[in-house]
Tab-separated table of C-alpha atoms and ligand atoms in Angstrom:
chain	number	residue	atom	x	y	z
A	1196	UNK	CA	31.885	0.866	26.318
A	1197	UNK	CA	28.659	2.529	27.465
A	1198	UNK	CA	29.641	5.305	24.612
A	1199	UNK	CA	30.118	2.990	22.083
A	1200	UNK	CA	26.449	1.535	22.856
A	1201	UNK	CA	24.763	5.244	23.128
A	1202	UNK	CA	26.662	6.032	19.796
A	1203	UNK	CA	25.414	2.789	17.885
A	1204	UNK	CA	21.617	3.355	19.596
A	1205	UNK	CA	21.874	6.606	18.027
A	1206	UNK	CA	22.924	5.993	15.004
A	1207	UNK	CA	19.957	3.350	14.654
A	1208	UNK	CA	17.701	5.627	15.764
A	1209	UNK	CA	18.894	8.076	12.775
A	1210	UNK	CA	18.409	5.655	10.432
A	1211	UNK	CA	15.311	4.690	11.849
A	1212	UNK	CA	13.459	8.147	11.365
A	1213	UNK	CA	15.226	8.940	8.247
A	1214	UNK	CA	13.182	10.994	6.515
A	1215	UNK	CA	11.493	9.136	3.444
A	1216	UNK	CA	12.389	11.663	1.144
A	1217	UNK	CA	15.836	9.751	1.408
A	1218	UNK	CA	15.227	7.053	0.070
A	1219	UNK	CA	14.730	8.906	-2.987
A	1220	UNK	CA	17.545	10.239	-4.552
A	1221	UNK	CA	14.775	12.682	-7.228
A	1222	UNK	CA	10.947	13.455	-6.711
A	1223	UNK	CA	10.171	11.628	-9.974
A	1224	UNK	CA	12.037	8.121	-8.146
A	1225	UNK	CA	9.537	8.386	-5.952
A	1226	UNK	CA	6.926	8.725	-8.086
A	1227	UNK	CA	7.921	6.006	-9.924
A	1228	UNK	CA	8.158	3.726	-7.132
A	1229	UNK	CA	4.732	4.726	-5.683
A	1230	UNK	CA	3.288	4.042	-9.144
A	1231	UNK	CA	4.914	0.338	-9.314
A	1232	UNK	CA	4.420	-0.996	-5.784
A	1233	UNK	CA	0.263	0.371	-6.745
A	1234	UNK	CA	0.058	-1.523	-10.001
A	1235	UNK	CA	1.895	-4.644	-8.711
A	1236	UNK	CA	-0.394	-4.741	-5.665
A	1237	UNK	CA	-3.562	-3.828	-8.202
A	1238	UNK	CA	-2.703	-7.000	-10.343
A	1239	UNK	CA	-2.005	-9.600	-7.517
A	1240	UNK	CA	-5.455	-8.108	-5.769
A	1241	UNK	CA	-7.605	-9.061	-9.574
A	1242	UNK	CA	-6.231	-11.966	-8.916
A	1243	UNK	CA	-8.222	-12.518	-6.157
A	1244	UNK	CA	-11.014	-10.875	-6.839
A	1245	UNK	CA	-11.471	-12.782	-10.096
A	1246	UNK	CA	-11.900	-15.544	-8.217
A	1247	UNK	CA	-14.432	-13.913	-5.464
A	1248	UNK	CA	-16.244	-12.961	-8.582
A	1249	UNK	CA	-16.252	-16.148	-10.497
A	1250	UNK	CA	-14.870	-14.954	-13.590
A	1251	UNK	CA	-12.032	-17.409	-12.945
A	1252	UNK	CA	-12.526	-20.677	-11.020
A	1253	UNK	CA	-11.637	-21.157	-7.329
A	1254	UNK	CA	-8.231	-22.300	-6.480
A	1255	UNK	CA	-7.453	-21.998	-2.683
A	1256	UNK	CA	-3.351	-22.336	-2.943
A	1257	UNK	CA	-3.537	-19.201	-5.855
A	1258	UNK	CA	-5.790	-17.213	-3.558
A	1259	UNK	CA	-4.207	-17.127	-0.741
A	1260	UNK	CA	-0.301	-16.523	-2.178
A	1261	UNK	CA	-2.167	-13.378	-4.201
A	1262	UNK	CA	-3.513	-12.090	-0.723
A	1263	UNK	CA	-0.280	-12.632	0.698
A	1264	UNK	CA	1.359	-11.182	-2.109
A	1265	UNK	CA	-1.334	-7.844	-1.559
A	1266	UNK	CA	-0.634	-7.706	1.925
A	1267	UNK	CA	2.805	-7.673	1.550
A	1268	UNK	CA	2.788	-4.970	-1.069
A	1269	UNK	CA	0.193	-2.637	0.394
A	1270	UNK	CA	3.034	-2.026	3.142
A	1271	UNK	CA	5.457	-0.035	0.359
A	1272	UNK	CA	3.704	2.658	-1.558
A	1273	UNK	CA	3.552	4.882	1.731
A	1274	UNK	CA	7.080	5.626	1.844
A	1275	UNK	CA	6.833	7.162	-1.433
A	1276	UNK	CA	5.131	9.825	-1.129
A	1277	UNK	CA	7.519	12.255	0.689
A	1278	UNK	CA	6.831	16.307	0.291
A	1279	UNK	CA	7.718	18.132	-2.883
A	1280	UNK	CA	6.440	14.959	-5.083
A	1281	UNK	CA	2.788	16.580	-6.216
A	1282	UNK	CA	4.242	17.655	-9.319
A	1283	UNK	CA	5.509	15.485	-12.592
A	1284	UNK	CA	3.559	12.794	-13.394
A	1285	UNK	CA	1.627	11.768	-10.959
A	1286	UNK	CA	-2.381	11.769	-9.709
A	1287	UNK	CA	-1.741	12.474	-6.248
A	1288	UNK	CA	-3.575	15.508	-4.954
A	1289	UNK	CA	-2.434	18.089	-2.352
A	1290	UNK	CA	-4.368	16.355	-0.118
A	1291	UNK	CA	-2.007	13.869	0.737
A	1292	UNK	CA	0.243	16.520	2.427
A	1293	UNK	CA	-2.627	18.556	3.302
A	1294	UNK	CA	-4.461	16.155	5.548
A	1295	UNK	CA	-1.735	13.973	5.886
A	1296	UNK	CA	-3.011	12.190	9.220
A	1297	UNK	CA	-6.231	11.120	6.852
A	1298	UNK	CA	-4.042	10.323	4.521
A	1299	UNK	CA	-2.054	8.087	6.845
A	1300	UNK	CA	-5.820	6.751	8.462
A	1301	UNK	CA	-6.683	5.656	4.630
A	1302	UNK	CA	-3.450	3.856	4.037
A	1303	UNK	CA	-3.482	1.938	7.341
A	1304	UNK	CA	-7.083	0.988	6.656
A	1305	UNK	CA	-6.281	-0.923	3.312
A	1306	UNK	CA	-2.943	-2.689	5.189
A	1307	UNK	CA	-5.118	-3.767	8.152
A	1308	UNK	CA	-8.162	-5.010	5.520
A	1309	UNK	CA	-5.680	-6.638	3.614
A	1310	UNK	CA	-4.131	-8.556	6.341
A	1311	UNK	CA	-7.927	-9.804	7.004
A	1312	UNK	CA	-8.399	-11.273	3.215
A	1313	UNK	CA	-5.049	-13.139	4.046
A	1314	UNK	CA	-6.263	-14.281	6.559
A	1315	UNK	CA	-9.559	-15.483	4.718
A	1316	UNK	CA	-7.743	-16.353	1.672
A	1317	UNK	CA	-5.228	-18.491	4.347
A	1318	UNK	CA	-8.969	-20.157	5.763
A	1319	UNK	CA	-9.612	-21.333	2.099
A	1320	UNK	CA	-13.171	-20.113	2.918
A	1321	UNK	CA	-14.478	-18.791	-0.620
A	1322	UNK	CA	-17.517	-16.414	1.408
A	1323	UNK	CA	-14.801	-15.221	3.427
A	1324	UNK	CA	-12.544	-14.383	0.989
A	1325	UNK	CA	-15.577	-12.314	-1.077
A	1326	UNK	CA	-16.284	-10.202	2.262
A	1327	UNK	CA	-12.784	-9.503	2.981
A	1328	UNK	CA	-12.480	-8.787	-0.623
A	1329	UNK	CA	-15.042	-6.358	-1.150
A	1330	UNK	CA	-13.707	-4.225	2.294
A	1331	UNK	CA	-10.713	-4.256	0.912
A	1332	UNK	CA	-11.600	-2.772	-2.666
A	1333	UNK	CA	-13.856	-0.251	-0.615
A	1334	UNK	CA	-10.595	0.413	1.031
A	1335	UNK	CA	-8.929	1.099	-2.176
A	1336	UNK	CA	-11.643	3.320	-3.776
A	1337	UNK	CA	-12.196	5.389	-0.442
A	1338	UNK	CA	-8.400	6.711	-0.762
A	1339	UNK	CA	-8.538	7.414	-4.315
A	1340	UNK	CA	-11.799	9.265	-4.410
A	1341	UNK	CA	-10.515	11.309	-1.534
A	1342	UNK	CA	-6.354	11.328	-2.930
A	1343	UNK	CA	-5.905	10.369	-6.421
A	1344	UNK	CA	-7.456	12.902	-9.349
A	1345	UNK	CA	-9.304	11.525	-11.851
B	1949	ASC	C1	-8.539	-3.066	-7.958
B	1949	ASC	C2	-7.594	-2.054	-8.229
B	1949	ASC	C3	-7.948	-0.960	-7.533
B	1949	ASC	C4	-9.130	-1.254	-6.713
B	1949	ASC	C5	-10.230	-0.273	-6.864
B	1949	ASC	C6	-11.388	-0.614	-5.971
B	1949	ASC	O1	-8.536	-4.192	-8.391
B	1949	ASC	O2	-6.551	-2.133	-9.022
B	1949	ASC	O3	-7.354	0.186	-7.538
B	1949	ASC	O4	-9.508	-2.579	-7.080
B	1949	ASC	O5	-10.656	-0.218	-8.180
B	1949	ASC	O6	-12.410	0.276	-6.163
């Protein structure tokens, strides 16, 4: 019985710290999947921020499933970027392996300031949802001026 249990925790705990890299089955699937999860997250965050800007009028409920959607989706592209997928077609500098810890700093910054413009976007506060907004994009930029070539 008790080696039953220690088998099954280990076998969780191998699938736990699976390397990413296999959840890929080719460097390019990976690349592919980084790319998505980015431009899905890109479009549901314009969403918002078309309506911090103005350019599109207020509508709480649409706000606030858009930051949901964005903090939702800024949780996936991480797992993506295993070793051995700087080449092919991607913008992702060496960096990202290179000072992976930074890399890791820059990608936790944009989940935490996205969970905040849910949570502003949840308050149906308009002001809030600009502020949270703006952090957010600054959280965006900051990792691609730093990860992503031009
Ligand atoms: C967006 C989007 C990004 C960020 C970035 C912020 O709407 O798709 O990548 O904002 O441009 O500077």
């Amino acid at each position: 019985m008790k080696t039953s249990i220690a088998l099954i925790l280990a076998a969780l705990a191998a699938a736990i710290a699976l390397p990413a890299s296999a959840q890929f089955a080719k460097p390019e699937d990976a690349v592919k999947y980084r790319k998505a999860s980015l431009t899905v997250m890109g479009a549901h965050f314009s969403r918002v921020g078309a309506m911090a800007s103005g350019r599109v009028p207020f509508d709480a409920k649409v706000a606030a499933e858009n930051a949901d959607l964005v903090a939702t989706l800024a949780k996936l592209p991480w797992a993506a970027f295993p070793e051995g997928t700087d080449k092919g077609d991607t913008r992702a500098k060496a960096e990202i392996w290179k000072d992976a810890d930074k890399f890791k700093e820059a990608a936790d910054r944009l989940q935490a300031e996205s969970v905040k413009l849910q949570a502003a976007a949840k308050s149906g506060n308009l002001d809030a949802i600009k502020t949270a907004f703006g952090a957010t994009g600054a959280s965006c930029k900051a990792c691609h001026d730093t990860f992503r070539k031009d």
